[in-house]
Amino acid sequence: MKINLRVWLKIPDAEAATVKNTLRRRMGYEAVLADLGKERLWSIEVDDDVRDPMDLARRLARELVNENKESYIATVDTIEFEEGYVPVKVGLHIEDGEAVSALNRLRNRLGFDMVRGVERSVVWKLALKSERPEKAAEEIAERLLINPHKDFYEIMT
Amino acid sequence: MKIAVVQFPGTNCEHETLVAARSAGLSGEIFRWNRPAEELSDFDGYIIPGGFSYQDRLRAGAIASKEPVMEALREEAELGKPIIGICNGFQILVESGLLPGLDGVNVALAQNVMVSKGEIVRRGFYCAWTTLRHESPPKRCSGSFLLEKGDLIRMPLAHAEGNLVTADERLMDRLNEENQVVFRYCSEQGEVDDEFPVNINGSLENIAGICNPEGNVLGMMPHPERSSFAFQLPPTDARKCVGDMGAAGPGRRVFESMKRYIEVRR
């Protein structure tokens, strides 16, 4: 069973603003990119016999989300994104030290014995004015959002 | 000989880099990223210093690499002028494709992963003195023009993302064959060991610095400007000198090399 936590900032996201400005002002996407948002995505593999996965998701969120500045949505085994943008998931194809640390922290220090694995990624939400938005999203991912020598991307529509 | 020390928002080593360059006999100034890029052509060489350009947003060096000033630097590099990227400057050069300068982006500087006896003992930011072994022949590279092959040079590093990785299985062979590996992390005796603490950030083949095929562009993670004066050396180093504040430290050789490279090109 996989618990997914989509996490985003309540306060203005300066990184998303910088990426949007770079794409629009420096890389020629002014007419294509209408808006850009960013979320962190925690995908947490847990034992299948967990009785109340949403309660577990809330307890995991207490450790992985800072609710003073962040909001989140928890789902089990599925991820759904709102319409109006192309979600591009970016993660590491080399070992992700932060995910490894999170797994160790959850299991060995905080007692979440049911947690089997942790994956961490960023979802860039691209609002695109294009007849082929997924193609444009792929191009943006390859030109800016990833370095292919350590990152992968996936269009999540 | 006038050099530009290119400053992006978040750069934080520009002043000491300029002081170090001046101590080697270069003149120059800090060149803000939003000045007209064509003004760069007035300079004989360029240094992109360390820091956190654009707060390392997205990934270190990625945003700065898209600034118009980088396109202007690419044109100056094609003319053979020397460019040295230090720490974040190296990250910017990698993200812009100027290093290793083959075709597109060929490597990444990923998060540090320190491995000892087969186990990861540490990750992320690390700040320490390190020893570099000069790997390329003399005069191969602008920033090590005066160094002999095998020379050892001490300087500190401070970064979280200096672990050179590549998905191209043939790249390392090519870099080695073309003498584009300029510096490797080694012990104080000059031995290259691929485990921490000698390989201080987990970089492929202990790589600390590489150059482009032409040799005029050098990127390195450690900070030569932080060991350009003997007074900057750690107390354990016998060469430390606090009496003469102008006495040279080992890192100055990088800037002296750049100066000599410019002289020879003229």
CSV table of C-alpha atoms in Angstrom, one decimal:
chain,number,residue,atom,x,y,z
A,1,MET,CA,0.0,0.0,0.0
A,2,LYS,CA,1.3,3.4,-0.9
A,3,ILE,CA,0.5,6.6,1.0
A,4,ASN,CA,1.0,9.8,-1.1
A,5,LEU,CA,1.5,13.2,0.5
A,6,ARG,CA,1.3,16.1,-1.8
A,7,VAL,CA,2.8,19.1,0.1
A,8,TRP,CA,2.9,22.7,-0.9
A,9,LEU,CA,3.7,26.0,0.7
A,10,LYS,CA,1.0,28.3,2.1
A,11,ILE,CA,3.5,31.2,1.8
A,12,PRO,CA,4.8,32.4,-1.6
A,13,ASP,CA,7.0,29.8,-3.1
A,14,ALA,CA,10.2,31.7,-4.1
A,15,GLU,CA,11.7,28.8,-5.9
A,16,ALA,CA,8.6,28.3,-8.1
A,17,ALA,CA,8.6,32.0,-8.9
A,18,THR,CA,12.3,31.9,-9.9
A,19,VAL,CA,11.7,28.9,-12.2
A,20,LYS,CA,8.7,30.6,-13.7
A,21,ASN,CA,10.7,33.8,-14.3
A,22,THR,CA,13.6,31.9,-15.8
A,23,LEU,CA,11.4,30.0,-18.2
A,24,ARG,CA,9.5,33.1,-19.3
A,25,ARG,CA,12.1,35.8,-19.3
A,26,ARG,CA,15.3,33.8,-20.2
A,27,MET,CA,14.2,30.8,-22.1
A,28,GLY,CA,11.5,32.0,-24.5
A,29,TYR,CA,8.4,30.5,-22.8
A,30,GLU,CA,6.6,33.8,-22.2
A,31,ALA,CA,3.8,33.0,-24.6
A,32,VAL,CA,3.6,29.3,-23.6
A,33,LEU,CA,3.9,29.2,-19.8
A,34,ALA,CA,0.9,30.9,-18.2
A,35,ASP,CA,1.7,29.8,-14.7
A,36,LEU,CA,3.8,27.4,-12.7
A,37,GLY,CA,3.4,25.8,-9.2
A,38,LYS,CA,5.4,23.4,-7.2
A,39,GLU,CA,4.6,20.6,-4.8
A,40,ARG,CA,6.7,18.1,-2.9
A,41,LEU,CA,5.5,14.6,-3.1
A,42,TRP,CA,6.3,11.9,-0.5
A,43,SER,CA,5.3,8.4,-1.6
A,44,ILE,CA,5.5,6.1,1.4
A,45,GLU,CA,5.2,2.3,1.0
A,46,VAL,CA,3.6,0.8,4.1
A,47,ASP,CA,2.5,-2.7,5.1
A,48,ASP,CA,-0.7,-3.9,3.3
A,49,ASP,CA,-2.4,-4.8,6.6
A,50,VAL,CA,-2.5,-1.3,8.0
A,51,ARG,CA,-6.1,-0.9,9.3
A,52,ASP,CA,-6.6,2.9,8.9
A,53,PRO,CA,-4.3,4.2,6.2
A,54,MET,CA,-5.7,7.7,6.3
A,55,ASP,CA,-5.0,7.9,10.1
A,56,LEU,CA,-1.5,6.7,9.4
A,57,ALA,CA,-1.1,9.3,6.6
A,58,ARG,CA,-2.1,12.0,9.1
A,59,ARG,CA,0.5,10.8,11.6
A,60,LEU,CA,3.2,10.6,8.9
A,61,ALA,CA,2.3,14.1,7.8
A,62,ARG,CA,3.0,15.4,11.3
A,63,GLU,CA,6.6,14.3,10.8
A,64,LEU,CA,7.1,15.3,7.2
A,65,VAL,CA,5.0,18.4,6.8
A,66,ASN,CA,5.4,21.7,8.7
A,67,GLU,CA,1.8,22.8,8.9
A,68,ASN,CA,2.9,26.3,10.0
A,69,LYS,CA,3.9,27.0,6.4
A,70,GLU,CA,2.8,24.0,4.4
A,71,SER,CA,-0.5,22.3,3.4
A,72,TYR,CA,-1.0,18.8,2.2
A,73,ILE,CA,-3.3,16.3,0.7
A,74,ALA,CA,-3.0,12.6,1.5
A,75,THR,CA,-4.2,9.8,-0.8
A,76,VAL,CA,-3.8,6.1,-0.7
A,77,ASP,CA,-2.6,4.2,-3.8
A,78,THR,CA,-3.6,6.9,-6.1
A,79,ILE,CA,-2.5,10.4,-7.0
A,80,GLU,CA,-4.9,12.8,-8.6
A,81,PHE,CA,-4.1,16.3,-9.8
A,82,GLU,CA,-6.5,19.1,-10.6
A,83,GLU,CA,-7.2,20.0,-14.3
A,84,GLY,CA,-5.6,23.0,-15.9
A,85,TYR,CA,-2.0,22.2,-15.7
A,86,VAL,CA,0.5,19.4,-16.7
A,87,PRO,CA,2.1,17.8,-13.6
A,88,VAL,CA,5.7,16.9,-14.1
A,89,LYS,CA,7.3,14.7,-11.5
A,90,VAL,CA,11.0,15.2,-11.0
A,91,GLY,CA,13.1,12.8,-8.8
A,92,LEU,CA,16.5,11.4,-8.5
A,93,HIS,CA,17.6,8.3,-10.4
A,94,ILE,CA,20.7,8.2,-8.2
A,95,GLU,CA,20.3,7.4,-4.6
A,96,ASP,CA,18.2,10.0,-2.7
A,97,GLY,CA,19.9,10.6,0.6
A,98,GLU,CA,17.0,12.6,2.0
A,99,ALA,CA,14.6,9.8,1.3
A,100,VAL,CA,16.9,7.3,2.9
A,101,SER,CA,17.2,9.6,6.0
A,102,ALA,CA,13.4,10.0,6.1
A,103,LEU,CA,13.0,6.2,6.0
A,104,ASN,CA,15.5,5.7,8.8
A,105,ARG,CA,14.0,8.4,10.9
A,106,LEU,CA,10.4,7.1,10.5
A,107,ARG,CA,11.3,3.5,11.2
A,108,ASN,CA,14.2,3.6,13.7
A,109,ARG,CA,13.5,6.8,15.7
A,110,LEU,CA,9.8,7.4,15.4
A,111,GLY,CA,8.5,3.9,15.6
A,112,PHE,CA,6.7,3.7,12.2
A,113,ASP,CA,7.5,0.0,11.9
A,114,MET,CA,5.0,-0.4,9.1
A,115,VAL,CA,6.9,1.9,6.7
A,116,ARG,CA,8.7,-0.1,4.0
A,117,GLY,CA,10.0,2.6,1.7
A,118,VAL,CA,10.1,6.3,1.1
A,119,GLU,CA,10.3,8.1,-2.2
A,120,ARG,CA,10.6,11.9,-2.5
A,121,SER,CA,10.1,14.0,-5.6
A,122,VAL,CA,9.0,17.4,-6.7
A,123,VAL,CA,5.9,17.9,-8.9
A,124,TRP,CA,6.1,21.0,-11.1
A,125,LYS,CA,2.6,22.1,-12.2
A,126,LEU,CA,2.8,23.8,-15.6
A,127,ALA,CA,-0.1,25.8,-16.9
A,128,LEU,CA,0.6,25.8,-20.6
A,129,LYS,CA,-0.9,27.7,-23.5
A,130,SER,CA,0.0,25.2,-26.2
A,131,GLU,CA,-1.8,22.8,-28.5
A,132,ARG,CA,0.4,20.1,-27.3
A,133,PRO,CA,0.9,20.9,-23.6
A,134,GLU,CA,2.5,17.5,-22.8
A,135,LYS,CA,5.1,18.0,-25.5
A,136,ALA,CA,5.8,21.5,-24.2
A,137,ALA,CA,6.1,20.1,-20.7
A,138,GLU,CA,8.6,17.5,-21.8
A,139,GLU,CA,10.7,20.2,-23.5
A,140,ILE,CA,10.7,22.4,-20.4
A,141,ALA,CA,11.6,19.4,-18.2
A,142,GLU,CA,14.5,18.5,-20.4
A,143,ARG,CA,15.8,22.1,-20.9
A,144,LEU,CA,15.5,23.2,-17.2
A,145,LEU,CA,13.8,21.1,-14.7
A,146,ILE,CA,16.2,18.1,-14.7
A,147,ASN,CA,19.8,17.4,-15.1
A,148,PRO,CA,19.6,14.0,-16.8
A,149,HIS,CA,22.8,12.8,-15.1
A,150,LYS,CA,21.0,12.6,-11.7
A,151,ASP,CA,17.3,13.4,-12.3
A,152,PHE,CA,14.4,11.7,-14.1
A,153,TYR,CA,11.0,13.2,-15.0
A,154,GLU,CA,7.6,11.8,-15.6
A,155,ILE,CA,4.5,13.5,-17.0
A,156,MET,CA,1.8,12.5,-14.6
A,157,THR,CA,-1.3,13.0,-16.8
B,1,MET,CA,45.6,42.0,-17.5
B,2,LYS,CA,42.1,42.7,-16.3
B,3,ILE,CA,39.7,40.0,-15.2
B,4,ALA,CA,36.0,40.1,-14.3
B,5,VAL,CA,34.8,38.3,-11.2
B,6,VAL,CA,31.2,37.6,-12.2
B,7,GLN,CA,28.7,38.1,-9.4
B,8,PHE,CA,25.2,36.6,-9.4
B,9,PRO,CA,22.5,37.2,-6.8
B,10,GLY,CA,23.7,34.9,-4.0
B,11,THR,CA,27.3,34.8,-4.9
B,12,ASN,CA,29.3,35.3,-1.6
B,13,CYS,CA,33.0,34.9,-2.5
B,14,GLU,CA,33.5,37.7,-5.0
B,15,HIS,CA,35.5,40.0,-2.8
B,16,GLU,CA,38.1,37.5,-1.5
B,17,THR,CA,38.3,36.0,-5.0
B,18,LEU,CA,39.2,39.5,-6.4
B,19,VAL,CA,41.7,40.0,-3.5
B,20,ALA,CA,43.3,36.7,-4.3
B,21,ALA,CA,43.5,37.5,-8.0
B,22,ARG,CA,45.1,40.8,-7.3
B,23,SER,CA,47.6,39.2,-5.0
B,24,ALA,CA,48.7,37.2,-8.1
B,25,GLY,CA,49.3,40.3,-10.1
B,26,LEU,CA,45.9,40.5,-12.0
B,27,SER,CA,43.8,43.5,-11.9
B,28,GLY,CA,40.0,43.3,-12.2
B,29,GLU,CA,36.6,44.1,-10.9
B,30,ILE,CA,33.4,42.6,-9.8
B,31,PHE,CA,31.0,42.3,-12.7
B,32,ARG,CA,27.4,42.1,-11.7
B,33,TRP,CA,25.3,39.6,-13.7
B,34,ASN,CA,22.8,42.3,-14.9
B,35,ARG,CA,25.4,44.6,-16.5
B,36,PRO,CA,25.3,44.7,-20.3
B,37,ALA,CA,26.8,41.3,-21.2
B,38,GLU,CA,28.8,42.8,-24.1
B,39,GLU,CA,30.9,44.7,-21.6
B,40,LEU,CA,32.5,41.3,-20.8
B,41,SER,CA,34.6,41.5,-23.9
B,42,ASP,CA,36.7,44.2,-22.3
B,43,PHE,CA,38.3,41.7,-20.0
B,44,ASP,CA,41.1,39.2,-20.5
B,45,GLY,CA,39.7,36.5,-18.3
B,46,TYR,CA,36.8,35.6,-16.0
B,47,ILE,CA,36.2,34.0,-12.6
B,48,ILE,CA,32.8,32.8,-11.4
B,49,PRO,CA,33.2,32.6,-7.7
B,50,GLY,CA,31.5,30.5,-5.0
B,51,GLY,CA,28.3,31.1,-3.1
B,52,PHE,CA,24.7,30.2,-3.7
B,53,SER,CA,23.6,31.9,-6.9
B,54,TYR,CA,19.8,32.2,-6.8
B,55,GLN,CA,19.8,30.5,-3.4
B,56,ASP,CA,20.5,27.2,-5.2
B,57,ARG,CA,16.9,27.2,-6.3
B,58,LEU,CA,15.9,24.2,-8.6
B,59,ARG,CA,19.5,22.9,-8.2
B,60,ALA,CA,22.8,24.5,-7.7
B,61,GLY,CA,23.9,26.6,-10.7
B,62,ALA,CA,20.8,25.8,-12.8
B,63,ILE,CA,19.2,29.3,-12.8
B,64,ALA,CA,22.4,31.3,-13.2
B,65,SER,CA,23.4,29.1,-16.2
B,66,LYS,CA,20.4,30.6,-18.1
B,67,GLU,CA,21.4,34.2,-17.6
B,68,PRO,CA,22.5,36.2,-20.7
B,69,VAL,CA,25.9,36.8,-19.1
B,70,MET,CA,26.6,33.1,-19.5
B,71,GLU,CA,26.0,33.2,-23.2
B,72,ALA,CA,28.4,36.1,-23.4
B,73,LEU,CA,30.9,34.0,-21.4
B,74,ARG,CA,30.5,31.1,-23.8
B,75,GLU,CA,31.4,33.4,-26.7
B,76,GLU,CA,34.5,34.7,-24.8
B,77,ALA,CA,35.5,31.1,-24.0
B,78,GLU,CA,35.3,30.3,-27.7
B,79,LEU,CA,37.9,33.0,-28.3
B,80,GLY,CA,40.2,31.2,-25.9
B,81,LYS,CA,39.9,33.5,-22.9
B,82,PRO,CA,40.3,31.7,-19.6
B,83,ILE,CA,37.4,31.1,-17.3
B,84,ILE,CA,37.7,29.6,-13.8
B,85,GLY,CA,34.6,28.5,-11.9
B,86,ILE,CA,35.0,27.9,-8.2
B,87,CYS,CA,32.5,25.9,-6.2
B,88,ASN,CA,29.1,27.4,-7.2
B,89,GLY,CA,31.0,28.7,-10.3
B,90,PHE,CA,31.9,25.2,-11.2
B,91,GLN,CA,28.2,24.2,-10.8
B,92,ILE,CA,27.1,27.0,-13.1
B,93,LEU,CA,29.7,26.0,-15.7
B,94,VAL,CA,28.4,22.4,-15.6
B,95,GLU,CA,24.8,23.4,-15.9
B,96,SER,CA,25.6,25.7,-18.8
B,97,GLY,CA,27.4,22.9,-20.6
B,98,LEU,CA,30.7,24.9,-20.7
B,99,LEU,CA,32.2,22.0,-18.7
B,100,PRO,CA,33.3,19.4,-19.6
B,101,GLY,CA,32.4,21.2,-22.8
B,102,LEU,CA,31.6,18.2,-25.0
B,103,ASP,CA,28.0,18.5,-26.2
B,104,GLY,CA,25.2,19.7,-23.9
B,105,VAL,CA,25.2,18.9,-20.2
B,106,ASN,CA,27.5,15.9,-19.7
B,107,VAL,CA,27.7,15.6,-15.9
B,108,ALA,CA,25.9,16.6,-12.7
B,109,LEU,CA,27.3,17.8,-9.4
B,110,ALA,CA,25.0,15.9,-7.0
B,111,GLN,CA,24.6,15.9,-3.3
B,112,ASN,CA,27.8,14.8,-1.4
B,113,VAL,CA,27.8,11.1,-0.3
B,114,MET,CA,30.7,10.2,1.9
B,115,VAL,CA,31.5,6.5,1.8
B,116,SER,CA,33.8,4.6,4.1
B,117,LYS,CA,34.3,0.8,4.2
B,118,GLY,CA,31.3,0.3,1.9
B,119,GLU,CA,28.9,2.3,4.1
B,120,ILE,CA,27.5,5.8,3.7
B,121,VAL,CA,28.9,7.7,6.8
B,122,ARG,CA,27.7,11.1,5.9
B,123,ARG,CA,25.8,13.2,3.4
B,124,GLY,CA,25.3,16.7,2.3
B,125,PHE,CA,27.2,19.9,3.3
B,126,TYR,CA,30.8,19.5,4.3
B,127,CYS,CA,33.5,22.0,5.1
B,128,ALA,CA,37.1,20.9,5.5
B,129,TRP,CA,40.7,21.4,4.3
B,130,THR,CA,41.6,19.0,1.5
B,131,THR,CA,44.6,18.2,-0.7
B,132,LEU,CA,44.4,18.2,-4.5
B,133,ARG,CA,46.7,16.3,-6.8
B,134,HIS,CA,47.3,18.0,-10.1
B,135,GLU,CA,46.5,15.4,-12.7
B,136,SER,CA,47.0,17.0,-16.1
B,137,PRO,CA,50.3,17.9,-17.8
B,138,PRO,CA,51.8,21.3,-17.3
B,139,LYS,CA,50.2,24.1,-19.4
B,140,ARG,CA,47.2,21.9,-20.2
B,141,CYS,CA,44.7,24.2,-18.4
B,142,SER,CA,44.4,27.9,-17.7
B,143,GLY,CA,44.0,27.6,-14.0
B,144,SER,CA,46.8,25.1,-13.5
B,145,PHE,CA,49.2,26.4,-16.1
B,146,LEU,CA,52.1,26.6,-13.8
B,147,LEU,CA,51.6,23.3,-12.0
B,148,GLU,CA,53.5,20.2,-12.8
B,149,LYS,CA,51.8,16.8,-13.0
B,150,GLY,CA,51.6,15.4,-9.5
B,151,ASP,CA,51.9,18.7,-7.7
B,152,LEU,CA,49.9,18.8,-4.4
B,153,ILE,CA,48.0,21.8,-3.4
B,154,ARG,CA,46.1,22.5,-0.2
B,155,MET,CA,42.9,24.4,0.0
B,156,PRO,CA,39.5,24.3,1.8
B,157,LEU,CA,36.2,23.3,0.4
B,158,ALA,CA,32.7,24.0,1.6
B,159,HIS,CA,29.7,22.6,-0.3
B,160,ALA,CA,26.8,20.3,-0.3
B,161,GLU,CA,26.7,19.4,-4.0
B,162,GLY,CA,30.1,18.6,-5.4
B,163,ASN,CA,29.7,14.9,-6.1
B,164,LEU,CA,30.5,14.6,-9.8
B,165,VAL,CA,28.3,12.0,-11.4
B,166,THR,CA,27.4,11.1,-15.0
B,167,ALA,CA,25.0,8.8,-16.8
B,168,ASP,CA,27.5,8.5,-19.7
B,169,GLU,CA,29.5,5.4,-19.2
B,170,ARG,CA,32.2,6.5,-21.6
B,171,LEU,CA,32.7,10.0,-20.3
B,172,MET,CA,35.3,9.2,-17.7
B,173,ASP,CA,37.5,7.4,-20.2
B,174,ARG,CA,37.2,10.4,-22.5
B,175,LEU,CA,38.1,12.9,-19.7
B,176,ASN,CA,41.1,10.8,-18.7
B,177,GLU,CA,42.3,10.3,-22.2
B,178,GLU,CA,42.0,14.0,-23.1
B,179,ASN,CA,43.6,15.1,-19.8
B,180,GLN,CA,40.5,17.0,-18.8
B,181,VAL,CA,40.7,15.8,-15.2
B,182,VAL,CA,42.8,18.6,-13.7
B,183,PHE,CA,42.5,17.9,-9.9
B,184,ARG,CA,41.7,14.9,-7.8
B,185,TYR,CA,41.2,14.7,-4.1
B,186,CYS,CA,44.1,12.9,-2.4
B,187,SER,CA,45.7,12.4,1.0
B,188,GLU,CA,48.3,14.8,2.3
B,189,GLN,CA,50.9,12.4,0.9
B,190,GLY,CA,49.3,12.5,-2.6
B,191,GLU,CA,47.6,9.1,-2.5
B,192,VAL,CA,44.2,8.9,-4.2
B,193,ASP,CA,41.8,6.8,-2.1
B,194,ASP,CA,38.2,6.6,-3.3
B,195,GLU,CA,36.8,6.5,0.3
B,196,PHE,CA,36.0,9.3,2.7
B,197,PRO,CA,37.7,11.3,4.0
B,198,VAL,CA,40.2,11.4,1.1
B,199,ASN,CA,37.4,11.3,-1.5
B,200,ILE,CA,35.7,14.1,0.5
B,201,ASN,CA,32.3,14.2,-1.4
B,202,GLY,CA,32.0,10.8,-3.2
B,203,SER,CA,32.9,12.3,-6.6
B,204,LEU,CA,33.6,9.9,-9.4
B,205,GLU,CA,37.3,9.0,-9.5
B,206,ASN,CA,37.9,11.6,-6.8
B,207,ILE,CA,37.4,14.4,-9.3
B,208,ALA,CA,37.8,17.9,-7.8
B,209,GLY,CA,38.3,19.8,-11.0
B,210,ILE,CA,37.9,19.4,-14.7
B,211,CYS,CA,38.6,21.5,-17.8
B,212,ASN,CA,37.1,21.8,-21.3
B,213,PRO,CA,38.9,20.1,-24.2
B,214,GLU,CA,40.6,23.4,-25.1
B,215,GLY,CA,41.9,23.8,-21.5
B,216,ASN,CA,40.8,27.5,-21.1
B,217,VAL,CA,37.8,26.7,-18.9
B,218,LEU,CA,38.4,25.2,-15.5
B,219,GLY,CA,35.9,24.3,-12.8
B,220,MET,CA,36.8,23.2,-9.3
B,221,MET,CA,34.9,22.6,-6.1
B,222,PRO,CA,37.6,23.7,-3.6
B,223,HIS,CA,38.3,27.3,-2.9
B,224,PRO,CA,41.8,28.5,-4.0
B,225,GLU,CA,41.0,32.0,-2.9
B,226,ARG,CA,40.8,30.7,0.7
B,227,SER,CA,44.4,29.5,0.7
B,228,SER,CA,45.9,32.3,-1.4
B,229,PHE,CA,47.6,33.8,1.6
B,230,ALA,CA,49.8,31.9,4.1
B,231,PHE,CA,47.8,33.4,7.0
B,232,GLN,CA,44.7,31.6,5.8
B,233,LEU,CA,46.3,28.1,6.3
B,234,PRO,CA,45.2,26.0,9.2
B,235,PRO,CA,47.3,26.1,12.4
B,236,THR,CA,48.5,22.5,11.7
B,237,ASP,CA,50.1,23.6,8.4
B,238,ALA,CA,53.9,24.4,8.8
B,239,ARG,CA,53.6,27.0,6.1
B,240,LYS,CA,51.1,29.1,8.1
B,241,CYS,CA,52.5,32.6,8.5
B,242,VAL,CA,50.8,35.4,10.4
B,243,GLY,CA,53.8,37.7,10.4
B,244,ASP,CA,53.7,38.6,6.7
B,245,MET,CA,50.1,39.1,5.8
B,246,GLY,CA,50.9,39.2,2.1
B,247,ALA,CA,52.9,35.9,2.1
B,248,ALA,CA,51.6,33.5,-0.6
B,249,GLY,CA,49.6,30.4,0.2
B,250,PRO,CA,49.2,27.4,-2.1
B,251,GLY,CA,46.0,28.5,-3.7
B,252,ARG,CA,47.6,31.5,-5.2
B,253,ARG,CA,49.1,29.2,-7.9
B,254,VAL,CA,45.7,29.0,-9.5
B,255,PHE,CA,45.5,32.7,-10.0
B,256,GLU,CA,49.2,33.0,-11.0
B,257,SER,CA,48.5,30.3,-13.5
B,258,MET,CA,45.6,32.3,-15.0
B,259,LYS,CA,47.8,35.3,-15.2
B,260,ARG,CA,50.6,33.4,-17.0
B,261,TYR,CA,48.0,31.8,-19.3
B,262,ILE,CA,46.8,35.3,-20.3
B,263,GLU,CA,50.4,36.5,-20.9
B,264,VAL,CA,51.2,33.5,-23.1
B,265,ARG,CA,48.1,33.9,-25.2
B,266,ARG,CA,49.0,37.5,-26.0
